[in-house]
Coordinates of C-alpha atoms in Angstrom, one line a residue:
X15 CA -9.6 21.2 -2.6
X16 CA -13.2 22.7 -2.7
X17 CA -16.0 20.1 -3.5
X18 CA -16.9 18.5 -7.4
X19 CA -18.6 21.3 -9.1
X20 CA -20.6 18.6 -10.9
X21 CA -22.7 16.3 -9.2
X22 CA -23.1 15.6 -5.5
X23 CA -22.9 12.3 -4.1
X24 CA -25.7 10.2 -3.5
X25 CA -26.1 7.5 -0.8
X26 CA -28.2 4.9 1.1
X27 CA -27.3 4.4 4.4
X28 CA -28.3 0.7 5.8
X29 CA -27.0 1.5 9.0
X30 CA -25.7 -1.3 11.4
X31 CA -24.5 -4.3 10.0
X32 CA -24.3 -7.0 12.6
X33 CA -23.3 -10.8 13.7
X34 CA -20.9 -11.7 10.3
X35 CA -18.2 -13.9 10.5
X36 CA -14.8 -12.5 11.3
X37 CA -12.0 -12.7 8.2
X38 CA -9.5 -12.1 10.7
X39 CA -9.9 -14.1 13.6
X40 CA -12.5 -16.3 12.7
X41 CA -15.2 -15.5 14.7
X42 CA -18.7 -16.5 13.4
X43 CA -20.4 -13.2 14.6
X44 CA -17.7 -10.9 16.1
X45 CA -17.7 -9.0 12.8
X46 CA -20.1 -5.3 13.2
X47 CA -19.8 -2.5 10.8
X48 CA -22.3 0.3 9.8
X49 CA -22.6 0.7 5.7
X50 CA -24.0 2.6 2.6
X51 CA -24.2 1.8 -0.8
X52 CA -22.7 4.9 -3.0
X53 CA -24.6 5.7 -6.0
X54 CA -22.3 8.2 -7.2
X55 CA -19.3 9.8 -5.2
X56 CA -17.2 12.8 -5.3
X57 CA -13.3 12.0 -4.8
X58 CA -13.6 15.2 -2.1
X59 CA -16.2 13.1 -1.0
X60 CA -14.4 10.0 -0.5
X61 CA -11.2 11.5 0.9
X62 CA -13.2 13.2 4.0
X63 CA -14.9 9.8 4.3
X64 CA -11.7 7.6 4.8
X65 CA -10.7 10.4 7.0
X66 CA -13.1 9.2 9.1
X67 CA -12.5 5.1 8.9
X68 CA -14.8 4.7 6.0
X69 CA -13.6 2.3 2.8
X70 CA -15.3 1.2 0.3
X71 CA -15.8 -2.8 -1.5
X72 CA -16.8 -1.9 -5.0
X73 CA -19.8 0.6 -4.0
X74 CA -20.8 -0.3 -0.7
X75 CA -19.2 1.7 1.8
X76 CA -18.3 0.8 5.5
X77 CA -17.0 1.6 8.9
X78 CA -16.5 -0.3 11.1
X79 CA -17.9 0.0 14.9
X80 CA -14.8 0.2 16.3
X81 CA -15.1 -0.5 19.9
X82 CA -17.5 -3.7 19.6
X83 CA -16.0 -5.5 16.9
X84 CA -14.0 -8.2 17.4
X85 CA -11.0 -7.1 15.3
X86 CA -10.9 -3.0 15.7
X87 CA -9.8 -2.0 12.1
X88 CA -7.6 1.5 12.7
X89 CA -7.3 3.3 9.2
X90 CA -3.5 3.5 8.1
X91 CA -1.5 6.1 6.0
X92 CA 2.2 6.7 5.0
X93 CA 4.0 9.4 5.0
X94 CA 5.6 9.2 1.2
X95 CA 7.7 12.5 1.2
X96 CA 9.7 10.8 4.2
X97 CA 9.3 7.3 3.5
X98 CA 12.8 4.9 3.7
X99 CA 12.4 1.6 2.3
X100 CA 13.4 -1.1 5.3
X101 CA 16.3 -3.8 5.1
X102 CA 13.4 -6.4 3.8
X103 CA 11.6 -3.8 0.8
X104 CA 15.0 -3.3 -0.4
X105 CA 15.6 -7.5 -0.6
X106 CA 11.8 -7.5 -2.3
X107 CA 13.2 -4.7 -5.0
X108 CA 16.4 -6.4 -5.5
X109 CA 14.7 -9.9 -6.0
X110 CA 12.5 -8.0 -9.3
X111 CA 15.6 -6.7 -10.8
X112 CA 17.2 -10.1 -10.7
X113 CA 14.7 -11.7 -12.0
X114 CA 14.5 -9.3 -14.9
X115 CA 17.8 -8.7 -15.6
X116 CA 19.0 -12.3 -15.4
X117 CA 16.2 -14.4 -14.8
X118 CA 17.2 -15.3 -11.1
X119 CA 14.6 -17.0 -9.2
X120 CA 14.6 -16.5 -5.3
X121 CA 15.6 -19.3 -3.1
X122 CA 12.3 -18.8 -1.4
X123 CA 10.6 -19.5 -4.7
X124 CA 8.9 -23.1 -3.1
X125 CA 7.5 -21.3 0.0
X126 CA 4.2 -19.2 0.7
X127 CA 4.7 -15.7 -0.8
X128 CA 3.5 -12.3 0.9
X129 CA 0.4 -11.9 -0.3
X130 CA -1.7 -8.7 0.0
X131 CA 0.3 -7.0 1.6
X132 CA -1.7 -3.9 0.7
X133 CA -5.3 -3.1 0.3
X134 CA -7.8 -5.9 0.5
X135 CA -9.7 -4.4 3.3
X136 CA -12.8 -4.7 1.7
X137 CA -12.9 -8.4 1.6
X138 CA -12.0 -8.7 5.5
X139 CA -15.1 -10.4 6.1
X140 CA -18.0 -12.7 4.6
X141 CA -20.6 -10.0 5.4
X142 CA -23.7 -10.1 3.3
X143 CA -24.9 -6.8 2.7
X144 CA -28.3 -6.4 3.1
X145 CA -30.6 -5.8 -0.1
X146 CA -30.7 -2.1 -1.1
X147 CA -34.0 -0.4 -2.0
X148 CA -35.8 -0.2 -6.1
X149 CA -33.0 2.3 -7.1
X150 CA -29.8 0.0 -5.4
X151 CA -27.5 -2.0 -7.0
X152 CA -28.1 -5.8 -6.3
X153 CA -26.2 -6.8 -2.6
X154 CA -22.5 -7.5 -2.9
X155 CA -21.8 -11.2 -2.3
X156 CA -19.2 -12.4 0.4
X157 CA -15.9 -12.5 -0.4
X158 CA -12.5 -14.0 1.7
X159 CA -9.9 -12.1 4.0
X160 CA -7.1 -11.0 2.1
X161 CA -4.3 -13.4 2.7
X162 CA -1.4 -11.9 5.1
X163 CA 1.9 -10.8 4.2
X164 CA 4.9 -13.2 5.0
X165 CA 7.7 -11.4 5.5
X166 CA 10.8 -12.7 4.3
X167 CA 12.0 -15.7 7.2
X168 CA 14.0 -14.8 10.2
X169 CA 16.4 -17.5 9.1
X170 CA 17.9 -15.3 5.9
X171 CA 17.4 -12.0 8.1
X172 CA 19.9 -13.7 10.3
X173 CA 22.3 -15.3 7.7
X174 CA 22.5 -11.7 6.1
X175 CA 23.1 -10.2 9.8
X176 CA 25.7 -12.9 10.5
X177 CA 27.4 -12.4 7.0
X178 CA 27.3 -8.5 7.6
X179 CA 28.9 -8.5 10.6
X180 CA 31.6 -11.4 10.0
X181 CA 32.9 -9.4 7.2
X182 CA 33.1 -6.3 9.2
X183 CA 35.0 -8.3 11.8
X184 CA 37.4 -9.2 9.1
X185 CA 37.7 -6.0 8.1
X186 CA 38.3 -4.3 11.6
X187 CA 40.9 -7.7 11.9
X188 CA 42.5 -6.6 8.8
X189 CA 43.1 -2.6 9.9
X190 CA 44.3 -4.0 13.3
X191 CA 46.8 -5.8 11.8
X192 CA 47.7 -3.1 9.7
X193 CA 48.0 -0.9 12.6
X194 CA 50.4 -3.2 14.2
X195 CA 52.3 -2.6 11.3
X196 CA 53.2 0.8 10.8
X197 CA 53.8 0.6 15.0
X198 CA 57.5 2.2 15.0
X199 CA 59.8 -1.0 15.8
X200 CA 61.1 -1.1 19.1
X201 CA 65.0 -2.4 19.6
X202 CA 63.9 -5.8 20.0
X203 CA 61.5 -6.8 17.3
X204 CA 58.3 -8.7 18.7
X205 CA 57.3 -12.7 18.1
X206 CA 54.3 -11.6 16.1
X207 CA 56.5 -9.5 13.8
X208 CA 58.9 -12.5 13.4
X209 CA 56.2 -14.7 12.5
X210 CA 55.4 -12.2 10.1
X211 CA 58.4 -12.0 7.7
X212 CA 59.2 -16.1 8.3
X213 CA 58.9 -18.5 5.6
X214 CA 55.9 -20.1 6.0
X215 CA 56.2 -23.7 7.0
X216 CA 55.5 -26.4 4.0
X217 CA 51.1 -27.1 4.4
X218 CA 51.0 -23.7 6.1
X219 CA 50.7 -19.8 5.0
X220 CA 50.4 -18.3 1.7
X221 CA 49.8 -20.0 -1.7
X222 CA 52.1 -18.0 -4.3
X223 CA 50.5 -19.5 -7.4
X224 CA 47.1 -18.0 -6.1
X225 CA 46.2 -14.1 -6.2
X226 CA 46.7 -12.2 -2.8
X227 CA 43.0 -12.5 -0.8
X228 CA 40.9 -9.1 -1.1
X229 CA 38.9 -7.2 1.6
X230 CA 34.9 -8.0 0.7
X231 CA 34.2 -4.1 1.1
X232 CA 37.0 -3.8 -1.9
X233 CA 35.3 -6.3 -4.5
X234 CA 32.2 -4.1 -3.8
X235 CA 33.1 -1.2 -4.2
X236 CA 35.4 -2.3 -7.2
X237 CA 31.8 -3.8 -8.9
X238 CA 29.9 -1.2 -7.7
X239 CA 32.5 1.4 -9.7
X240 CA 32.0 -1.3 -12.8
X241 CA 28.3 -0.8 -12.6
X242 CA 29.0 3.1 -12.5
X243 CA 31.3 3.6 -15.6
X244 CA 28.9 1.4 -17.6
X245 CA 25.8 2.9 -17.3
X246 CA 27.5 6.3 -17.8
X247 CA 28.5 4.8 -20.9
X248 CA 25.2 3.7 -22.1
X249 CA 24.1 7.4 -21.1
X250 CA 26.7 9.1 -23.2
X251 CA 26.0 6.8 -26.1
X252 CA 22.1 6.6 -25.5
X253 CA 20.9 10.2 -23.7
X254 CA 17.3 9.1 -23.5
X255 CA 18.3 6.1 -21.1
X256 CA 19.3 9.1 -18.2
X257 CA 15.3 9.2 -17.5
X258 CA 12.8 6.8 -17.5
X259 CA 9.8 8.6 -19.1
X260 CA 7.1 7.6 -16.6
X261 CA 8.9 9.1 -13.9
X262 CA 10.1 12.7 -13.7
X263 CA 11.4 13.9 -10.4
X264 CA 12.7 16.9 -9.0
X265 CA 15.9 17.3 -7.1
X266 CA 14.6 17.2 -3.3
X267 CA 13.0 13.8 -4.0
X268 CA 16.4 12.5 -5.7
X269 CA 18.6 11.1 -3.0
X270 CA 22.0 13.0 -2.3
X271 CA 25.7 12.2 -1.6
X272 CA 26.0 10.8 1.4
X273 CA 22.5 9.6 2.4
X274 CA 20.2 6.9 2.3
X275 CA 19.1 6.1 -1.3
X276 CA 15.7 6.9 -1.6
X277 CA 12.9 4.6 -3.0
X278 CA 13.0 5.4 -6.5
X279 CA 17.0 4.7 -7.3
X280 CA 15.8 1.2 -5.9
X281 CA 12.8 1.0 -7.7
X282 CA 14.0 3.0 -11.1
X283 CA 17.1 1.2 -11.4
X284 CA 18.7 1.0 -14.8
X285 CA 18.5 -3.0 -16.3
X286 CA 21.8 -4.0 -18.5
X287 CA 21.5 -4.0 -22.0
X288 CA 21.1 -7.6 -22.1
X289 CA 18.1 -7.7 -19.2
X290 CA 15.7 -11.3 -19.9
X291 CA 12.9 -9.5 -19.1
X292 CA 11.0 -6.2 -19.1
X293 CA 8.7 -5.2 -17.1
X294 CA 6.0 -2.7 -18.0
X295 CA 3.4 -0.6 -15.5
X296 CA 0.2 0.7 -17.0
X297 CA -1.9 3.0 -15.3
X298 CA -5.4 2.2 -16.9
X299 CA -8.6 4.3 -15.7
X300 CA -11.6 1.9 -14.2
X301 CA -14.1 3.1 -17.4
X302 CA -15.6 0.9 -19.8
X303 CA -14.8 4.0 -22.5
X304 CA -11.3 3.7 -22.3
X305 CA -9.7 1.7 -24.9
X306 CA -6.8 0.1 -22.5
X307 CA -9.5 -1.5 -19.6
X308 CA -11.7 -2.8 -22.4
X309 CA -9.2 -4.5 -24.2
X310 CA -7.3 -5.7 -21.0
X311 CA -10.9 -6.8 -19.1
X312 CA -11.1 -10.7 -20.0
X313 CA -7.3 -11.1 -19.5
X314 CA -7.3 -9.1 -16.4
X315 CA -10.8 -10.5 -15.2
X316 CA -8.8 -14.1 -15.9
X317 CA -6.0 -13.5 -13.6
X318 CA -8.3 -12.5 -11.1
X319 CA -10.1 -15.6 -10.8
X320 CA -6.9 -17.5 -11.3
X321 CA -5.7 -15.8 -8.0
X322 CA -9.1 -15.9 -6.0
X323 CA -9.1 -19.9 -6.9
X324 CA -5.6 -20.6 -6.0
X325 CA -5.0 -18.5 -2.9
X326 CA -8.1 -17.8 -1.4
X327 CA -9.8 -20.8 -2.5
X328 CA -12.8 -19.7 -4.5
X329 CA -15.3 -21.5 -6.2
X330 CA -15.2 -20.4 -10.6
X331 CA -18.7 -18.5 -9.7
X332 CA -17.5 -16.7 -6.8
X333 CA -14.4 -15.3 -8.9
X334 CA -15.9 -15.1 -12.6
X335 CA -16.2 -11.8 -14.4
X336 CA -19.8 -10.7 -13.0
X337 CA -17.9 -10.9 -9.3
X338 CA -14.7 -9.4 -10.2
X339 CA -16.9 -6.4 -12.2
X340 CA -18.5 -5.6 -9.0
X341 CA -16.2 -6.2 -6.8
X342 CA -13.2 -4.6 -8.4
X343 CA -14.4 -2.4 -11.7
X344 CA -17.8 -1.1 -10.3
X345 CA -16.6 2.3 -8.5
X346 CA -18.7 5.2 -6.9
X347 CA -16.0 7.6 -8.0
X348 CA -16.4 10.3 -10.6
X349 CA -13.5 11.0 -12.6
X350 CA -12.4 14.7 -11.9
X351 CA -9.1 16.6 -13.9
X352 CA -9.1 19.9 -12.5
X353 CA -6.2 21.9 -14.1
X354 CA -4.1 22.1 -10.7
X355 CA -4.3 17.9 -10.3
X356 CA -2.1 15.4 -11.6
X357 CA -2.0 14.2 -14.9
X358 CA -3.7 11.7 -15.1
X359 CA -7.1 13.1 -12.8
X360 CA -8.6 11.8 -9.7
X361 CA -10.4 8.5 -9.4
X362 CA -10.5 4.6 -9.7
X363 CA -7.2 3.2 -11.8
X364 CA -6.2 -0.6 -12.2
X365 CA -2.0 -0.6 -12.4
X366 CA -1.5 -3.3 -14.6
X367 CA 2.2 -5.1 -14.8
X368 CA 3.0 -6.3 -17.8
X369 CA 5.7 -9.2 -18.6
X370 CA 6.2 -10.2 -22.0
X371 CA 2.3 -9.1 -23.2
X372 CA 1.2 -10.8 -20.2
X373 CA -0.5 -9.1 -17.3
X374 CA 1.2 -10.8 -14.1
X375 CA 0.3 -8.6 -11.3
X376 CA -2.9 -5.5 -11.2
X377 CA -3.0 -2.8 -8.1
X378 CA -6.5 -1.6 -8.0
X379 CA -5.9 1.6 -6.6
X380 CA -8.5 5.5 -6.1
X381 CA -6.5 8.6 -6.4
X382 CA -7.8 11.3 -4.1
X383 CA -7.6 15.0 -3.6
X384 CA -4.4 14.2 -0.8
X385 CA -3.6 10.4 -0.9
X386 CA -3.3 7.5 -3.1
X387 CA -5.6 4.8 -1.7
X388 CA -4.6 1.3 -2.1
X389 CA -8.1 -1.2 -2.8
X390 CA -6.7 -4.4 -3.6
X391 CA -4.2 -6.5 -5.4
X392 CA -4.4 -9.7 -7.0
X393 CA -1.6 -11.3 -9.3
X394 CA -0.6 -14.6 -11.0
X395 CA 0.6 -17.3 -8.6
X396 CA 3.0 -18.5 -11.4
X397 CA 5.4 -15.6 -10.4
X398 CA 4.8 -15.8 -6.4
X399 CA 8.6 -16.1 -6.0
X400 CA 8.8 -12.2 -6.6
X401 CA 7.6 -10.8 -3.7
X402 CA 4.7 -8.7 -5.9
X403 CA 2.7 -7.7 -2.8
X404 CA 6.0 -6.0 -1.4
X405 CA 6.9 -5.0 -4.8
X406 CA 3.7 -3.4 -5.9
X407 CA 3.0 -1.4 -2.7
X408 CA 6.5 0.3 -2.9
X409 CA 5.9 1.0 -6.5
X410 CA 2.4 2.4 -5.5
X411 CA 4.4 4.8 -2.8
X412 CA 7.2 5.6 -5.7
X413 CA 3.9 6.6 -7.5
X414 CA 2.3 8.3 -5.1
X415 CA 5.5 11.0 -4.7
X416 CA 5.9 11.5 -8.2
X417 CA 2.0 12.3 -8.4
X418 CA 2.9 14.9 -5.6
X419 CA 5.2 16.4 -7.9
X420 CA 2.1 18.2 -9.8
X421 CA -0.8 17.9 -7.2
X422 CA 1.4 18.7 -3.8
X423 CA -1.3 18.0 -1.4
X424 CA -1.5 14.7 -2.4
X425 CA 1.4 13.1 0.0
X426 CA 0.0 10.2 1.3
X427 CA -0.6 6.3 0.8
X428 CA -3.4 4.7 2.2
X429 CA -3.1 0.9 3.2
X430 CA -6.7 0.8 4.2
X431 CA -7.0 -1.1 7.4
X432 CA -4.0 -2.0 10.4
X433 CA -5.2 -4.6 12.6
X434 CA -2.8 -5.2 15.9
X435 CA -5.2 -7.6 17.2
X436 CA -4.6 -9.7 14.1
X437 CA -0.5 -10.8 14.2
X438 CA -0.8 -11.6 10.4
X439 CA -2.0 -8.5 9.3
X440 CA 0.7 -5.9 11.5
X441 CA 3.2 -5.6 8.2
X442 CA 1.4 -2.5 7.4
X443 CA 2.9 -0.6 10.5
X444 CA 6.2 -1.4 8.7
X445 CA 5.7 0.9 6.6
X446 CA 6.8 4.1 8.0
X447 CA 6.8 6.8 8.8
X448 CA 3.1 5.7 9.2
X449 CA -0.2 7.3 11.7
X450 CA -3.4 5.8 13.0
X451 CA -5.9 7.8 12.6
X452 CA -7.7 8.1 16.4
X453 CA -11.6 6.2 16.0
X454 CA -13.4 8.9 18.4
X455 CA -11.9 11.9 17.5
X456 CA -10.0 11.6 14.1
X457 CA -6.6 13.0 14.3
X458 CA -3.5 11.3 12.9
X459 CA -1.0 9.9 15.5
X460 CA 2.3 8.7 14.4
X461 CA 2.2 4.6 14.7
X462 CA 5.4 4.3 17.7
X463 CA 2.9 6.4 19.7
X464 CA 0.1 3.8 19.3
X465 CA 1.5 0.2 19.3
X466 CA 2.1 0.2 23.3
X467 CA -1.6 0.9 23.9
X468 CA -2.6 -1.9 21.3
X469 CA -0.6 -4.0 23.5
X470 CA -2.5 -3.9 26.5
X471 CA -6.3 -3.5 24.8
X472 CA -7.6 -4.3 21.1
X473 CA -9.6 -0.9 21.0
X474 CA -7.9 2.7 22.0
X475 CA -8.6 6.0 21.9
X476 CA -4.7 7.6 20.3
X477 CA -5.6 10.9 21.1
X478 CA -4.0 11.8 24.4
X479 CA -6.1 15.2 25.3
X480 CA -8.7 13.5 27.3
X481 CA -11.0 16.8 26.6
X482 CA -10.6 16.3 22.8
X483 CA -13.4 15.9 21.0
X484 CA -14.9 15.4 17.3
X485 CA -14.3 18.9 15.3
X486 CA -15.9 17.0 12.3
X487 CA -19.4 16.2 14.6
X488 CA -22.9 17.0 13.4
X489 CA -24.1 20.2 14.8
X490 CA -27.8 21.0 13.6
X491 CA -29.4 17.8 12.0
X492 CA -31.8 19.8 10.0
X493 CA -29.1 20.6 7.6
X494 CA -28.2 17.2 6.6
X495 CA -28.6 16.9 2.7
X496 CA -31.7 14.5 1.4
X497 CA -32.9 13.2 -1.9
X498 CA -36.4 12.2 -1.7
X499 CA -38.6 11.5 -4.3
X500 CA -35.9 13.4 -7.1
X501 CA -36.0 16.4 -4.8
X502 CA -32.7 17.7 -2.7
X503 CA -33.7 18.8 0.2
X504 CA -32.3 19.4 4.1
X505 CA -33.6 17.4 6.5
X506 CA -35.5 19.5 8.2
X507 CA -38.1 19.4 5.1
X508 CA -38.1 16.0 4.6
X509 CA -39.1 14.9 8.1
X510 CA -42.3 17.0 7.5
X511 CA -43.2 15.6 4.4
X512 CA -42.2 11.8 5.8
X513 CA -45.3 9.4 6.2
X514 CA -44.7 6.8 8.7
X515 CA -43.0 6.7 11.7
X516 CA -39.1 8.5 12.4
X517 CA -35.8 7.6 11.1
X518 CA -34.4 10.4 12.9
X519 CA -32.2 8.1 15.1
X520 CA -30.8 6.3 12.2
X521 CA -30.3 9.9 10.1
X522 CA -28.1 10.9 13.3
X523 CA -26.4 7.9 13.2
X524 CA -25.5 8.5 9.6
X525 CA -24.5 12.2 10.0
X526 CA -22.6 11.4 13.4
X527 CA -20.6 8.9 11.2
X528 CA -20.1 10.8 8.3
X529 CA -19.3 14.2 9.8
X530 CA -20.7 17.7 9.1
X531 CA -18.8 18.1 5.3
X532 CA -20.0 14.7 4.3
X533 CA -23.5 14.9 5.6
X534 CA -24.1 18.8 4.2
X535 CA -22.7 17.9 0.6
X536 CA -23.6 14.5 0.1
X537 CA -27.4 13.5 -0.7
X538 CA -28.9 10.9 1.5
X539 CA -31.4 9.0 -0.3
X540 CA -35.2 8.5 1.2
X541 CA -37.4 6.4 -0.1

């Protein structure tokens, strides 16, 4: 996708940002990252910039320095087109449709919920960004670490695993037995087959009055074929109810006979008739001209401060509607809807879930020229027992393959940040397929091939050609883009006109970070 044709980015680079305290592991100056604050952005912009290891908090943008902090930040993505929901995504779907469709409440309802588990990089740490210059925004205040996810306990995983494979014992039993059976009998018939046709002994054997005892696999498949004549009932009666209107997908992303169901016949499944609930998923553009975010703000600025104050333990002024504007409504982003995008364009969207003309849950997410990238997610603690970090980030990957449907290069979901050094924040690698993006010279590498180097060192370099290099690197300075004094200019006319003494170390910086598209499309502002 070729740049905006409208209006270029603008941005003020601070530089290094230094000696914060860590939201990961706690350290009171371990935290370093380099940051600008984004006046305006290009989505083209943005996607080249996360390419690189940049995200953004509101409009400050930041990267960390990846091989002194304390907690090396490696930029994450999923591979939608191939994704497979695991054992536990499908438990986290299935706990949502029982809720809805009979008002089940999980078991684990009175433990600690999965949080974040998506997004939420850009409150990682309590930095305080420095004050920007007469035409900046006012400094971002600090914010808290995005809780971790908690996977479902090891104690359930087990109880399934043990249930699983007792009942496939008893099968295997059962055919054994059967086998034995239909042996040809030999002249002298065995004890076992004796024992079988004797009367069984008073206390002992089968109960006539009771029904003869059913194979488990039978009962399922025998509800499972329920399930299935119903809803093709409903669909003969009711021919709208064979497509949910939101989601339209063609026939390679539907799963086939055979194979793995795919995430959408989880996520899309049909409710009965009679469902309590219904659950509704707006997609609402971050703009204070459309009708849906302005009437939705106070509610949704509400359950944001709920959720700050009861799991991150905020004070009312760090979480009231002045913080939450900045930190979650104030984007750099220009809306862009070129004809060969999706629907709905490119930019910065809250995805609002609505229960009964309630929001319970938002995903504040950007939608770029080849990803959908996932900023943050708050939600009310009331309904913690469903899983909604788990449940909003696979509905955010069913999204992001049905927006690939119109726009095809756009086939991936950003998490933001994966953190091995962090044990708490490592759910995002379960997520796959899933790559690391290298920190020196910015290729993808699939995850497997990455986690035994995080083993043995926080920091790595994942691309194994040792003469690699940066492709994206700065070549010729003097063609970095400027804005000084309303004028666009390249760098090698500003430094002539500068007064004062060189900021061509810290212009190098920036363009080194950035890369050669960034720094020859974007405007760097000078005072």
């Amino acid at each position: 996708m070729a740049a905006a044709g409208g209006s270029p980015s603008i941005v003020e680079y601070f530089g290094g940002e230094g000696g914060y305290r860590c939201g990961y592991c706690k350290a009171a100056t371990g935290n370093l990252s380099c940051g600008m604050w984004a006046h305006s952005m290009t989505v083209q912009d943005y996607q080249d910039l996360i390419d690189r290891g940049w995200r953004r908090s509101g409009k400050y943008v930041y990267k960390p320095i990846m091989n002194q902090t304390c907690c090396p930040q490696y930029t994450i993505r999923c591979q939608v087109l191939h994704f497979q929901p695991s054992r536990s995504h499908k438990k986290a779907v299935k706990k949502v449709l029982k809720f809805l469709s009979k008002g089940e409440v999980s078991k684990m309802a009175g433990e600690e919920e999965p949080m974040d588990s998506h997004g939420g990089d850009a409150v990682a740490s309590d930095f305080m960004l420095r004050s920007a210059s007469d035409v900046s925004q006012p400094e971002l205040t600090p914010l808290h670490v995005e809780s971790e996810e908690k996977v479902e306990t090891e104690i359930q995983e087990k109880e399934e695993m043990i249930k699983d494979v007792t009942e496939e014992k008893v099968e295997s039993g059962s055919l054994e037995t059967h086998a034995k059976e239909e042996k040809p009998e030999s002249s002298e018939p065995s004890n076992s087959a004796k024992n079988v046709h004797a009367t069984p002994k008073p206390g002992k054997g089968a109960d006539l009055s009771k029904p003869l005892c059913r194979k488990a696999k039978d009962i399922r498949r025998e509800r499972k074929l329920q399930k299935l004549l119903q809803k093709q009932t409903r669909m003969v009666e009711d021919p709208l109810l064979q497509v949910e209107p939101q989601v339209l997908f063609s026939e390679t992303s539907k799963s086939k006979p055979n194979q793995a169901k795919c995430i959408e016949d989880f996520i899309f499944s049909s409710l009965p008739e009679d469902a309590i609930h219904q659950l509704e998923v707006r997609l609402v553009p971050v703009s204070s001209e459309d009708p849906q975010f302005k009437s939705s703000f106070s509610q949704s600025a509400a359950l944001f401060a709920k959720y700050q104050m009861a799991i991150h333990q905020d004070t009312p002024s760090d979480c009231d509607e002045h913080q939450f504007t900045r930190f979650l409504c104030d984007s750099p982003l220009e809306a862009e809807n070129p004809t060969n995008g999706p629907d709905c364009g490119y930019g910065s969207f809250h995805q609002q879930y609505w229960l009964h003309g309630k929001i319970i849950a938002v995903g504040v997410i950007d939608i770029l020229p080849y990803c959908v990238s996932s900023v943050y997610l708050y939600y009310d603690p009331d309904y913690s027992f469903l899983s909604l970090g788990v449940y909003s980030a696979l509905r955010e990957i069913a999204f992001t393959r049905q927006l690939h449907e119109k726009a095809p290069d756009l086939s991936y979901y950003y998490m933001g940040f994966y953190i091995h050094s962090c044990p708490k924040m490592r759910y995002k690698g379960q997520y796959r397929p899933s790559d690391l993006l290298c920190p020196e010279t910015y290729v993808w590498v699939p995850i497997e091939q990455c986690l035994p180097s995080l083993e043995h060192s926080k920091y790595c370099r994942f691309n194994q050609d040792s003469n690699a290099v940066d492709d994206g690197r700065i070549k010729e300075l003097d063609r970095v883009r400027v804005l000084h004094k309303r004028t666009i200019m390249p760098y090698s006319v500003y430094k002539k006109r500068r007064k004062g003494p060189s900021d061509e170390a810290s212009v190098q910086q920036y363009a080194n970070l950035v890369g050669k598209m960034c720094s020859e499309r974007m405007l760097l502002f000078r005072s």
